[in-house]
Amino acid sequence: ESVEVLRNQRHPLTEDLRRLSLQLSGWMLYLGGKVSTPEDGVQLAEDLLVGGLPLKKLSCMIAAQGGDLAWFESPQGLHKPAHQYPVKSPSAGFLSSLDCDQVGWAVQRSGAGRTVPGEAVSAHAGIETHKKLGAHVAAGETLFTVYLEQDTRLASVEAILNQCFTLSAEPPSAEPLIYQVIA
């Protein structure tokens, strides 16, 4: 997602990340004295993003640390889980709530997190979400994709994911992306 934002690739599922990143960058440019207002900072950040400078700077930092830049060309080539499973919606409705703590536990149980310090984690395990809060979901539509190295982990991950969301007949009220700026 971050690389897509740095490439200025716009997608409805990551537009909030892009907007938040621009707001944070705008404030940092303002607080650093580069611009006269946070709004000017947002505009400068957007101009720089569109021009590609942030991605170039990230590439330079990775190269300076001896990192492999080949993944920029095909990041999906690095993600090769042994198993992947869809978790589908049991009914239709609007995604009105999602318990992020429980999603985090599901990610941990997939093998992408530790239960004890020092335990190995899988770079190929994890969970992809396909819907944002407020989105309409059809019955049988995929809400999550679970990526696993060990398919024996699926039952516990799936059980958590099936209990962590609520569907409603009406869309929920939109929440602000930023609640408050403390300057």
Short mmCIF file of C-alpha atoms in Angstrom, two decimals, residues 87-170:
data_model
loop_
_atom_site.label_atom_id
_atom_site.label_comp_id
_atom_site.label_asym_id
_atom_site.label_seq_id
_atom_site.Cartn_x
_atom_site.Cartn_y
_atom_site.Cartn_z
CA VAL A 87 -13.50 -15.43 4.22
CA LYS A 88 -16.90 -14.60 2.77
CA SER A 89 -19.79 -12.60 4.10
CA PRO A 90 -22.67 -14.75 5.36
CA SER A 91 -25.24 -12.12 4.32
CA ALA A 92 -25.67 -8.79 2.58
CA GLY A 93 -25.48 -5.42 4.26
CA PHE A 94 -23.24 -2.48 5.00
CA LEU A 95 -19.99 -3.06 6.86
CA SER A 96 -20.83 -1.04 9.95
CA SER A 97 -18.11 -2.10 12.38
CA LEU A 98 -14.84 -3.97 12.43
CA ASP A 99 -13.02 -4.95 15.61
CA CYS A 100 -9.44 -4.09 14.67
CA ASP A 101 -8.04 -5.71 17.81
CA GLN A 102 -9.57 -9.01 16.76
CA VAL A 103 -8.29 -8.60 13.20
CA GLY A 104 -4.85 -8.09 14.75
CA TRP A 105 -5.21 -11.32 16.70
CA ALA A 106 -6.25 -13.09 13.51
CA VAL A 107 -3.11 -11.76 11.79
CA GLN A 108 -1.02 -13.01 14.70
CA ARG A 109 -2.64 -16.44 14.54
CA SER A 110 -2.01 -16.62 10.78
CA GLY A 111 1.70 -16.83 11.55
CA ALA A 112 2.51 -13.18 10.87
CA GLY A 113 2.91 -12.46 14.58
CA ARG A 114 4.47 -14.01 17.66
CA THR A 115 2.90 -15.68 20.68
CA VAL A 116 6.22 -15.62 22.57
CA PRO A 117 9.32 -13.41 22.19
CA GLY A 118 11.77 -14.72 19.62
CA GLU A 119 9.26 -16.93 17.83
CA ALA A 120 9.68 -16.98 14.05
CA VAL A 121 7.14 -15.12 11.95
CA SER A 122 6.14 -15.78 8.38
CA ALA A 123 6.59 -12.98 5.85
CA HIS A 124 4.01 -14.74 3.70
CA ALA A 125 1.26 -14.97 6.32
CA GLY A 126 -1.35 -12.32 6.95
CA ILE A 127 -4.79 -11.02 6.11
CA GLU A 128 -5.95 -8.78 3.29
CA THR A 129 -9.16 -6.83 3.75
CA HIS A 130 -11.34 -6.16 0.72
CA LYS A 131 -13.95 -3.77 2.14
CA LYS A 132 -13.87 -0.53 4.08
CA LEU A 133 -16.31 0.56 6.75
CA GLY A 134 -19.51 1.78 5.16
CA ALA A 135 -19.13 -0.34 2.02
CA HIS A 136 -22.00 -2.50 0.83
CA VAL A 137 -21.26 -6.21 0.98
CA ALA A 138 -23.15 -8.86 -0.98
CA ALA A 139 -23.90 -12.27 0.53
CA GLY A 140 -21.02 -14.58 -0.31
CA GLU A 141 -18.67 -11.71 -1.19
CA THR A 142 -15.07 -12.01 0.02
CA LEU A 143 -14.38 -9.75 3.00
CA PHE A 144 -10.89 -11.05 3.81
CA THR A 145 -8.23 -13.20 2.21
CA VAL A 146 -6.18 -15.22 4.68
CA TYR A 147 -2.58 -16.06 3.72
CA LEU A 148 -0.92 -18.95 5.54
CA GLU A 149 2.17 -21.08 5.46
CA GLN A 150 0.46 -23.74 7.58
CA ASP A 151 -3.15 -24.46 6.68
CA THR A 152 -3.71 -25.90 10.17
CA ARG A 153 -3.90 -22.27 11.35
CA LEU A 154 -6.98 -21.53 9.21
CA ALA A 155 -9.69 -22.63 11.64
CA SER A 156 -8.67 -20.25 14.44
CA VAL A 157 -8.05 -17.36 12.05
CA GLU A 158 -11.36 -17.87 10.28
CA ALA A 159 -13.25 -18.15 13.60
CA ILE A 160 -11.89 -14.77 14.72
CA LEU A 161 -12.59 -13.07 11.39
CA ASN A 162 -16.14 -14.37 11.22
CA GLN A 163 -16.88 -12.72 14.58
CA CYS A 164 -15.05 -9.41 14.16
CA PHE A 165 -17.41 -7.51 11.86
CA THR A 166 -21.00 -6.31 11.88
CA LEU A 167 -23.28 -5.82 8.90
CA SER A 168 -26.27 -3.51 9.05
CA ALA A 169 -29.19 -2.63 6.79
CA GLU A 170 -28.13 1.04 6.65
#
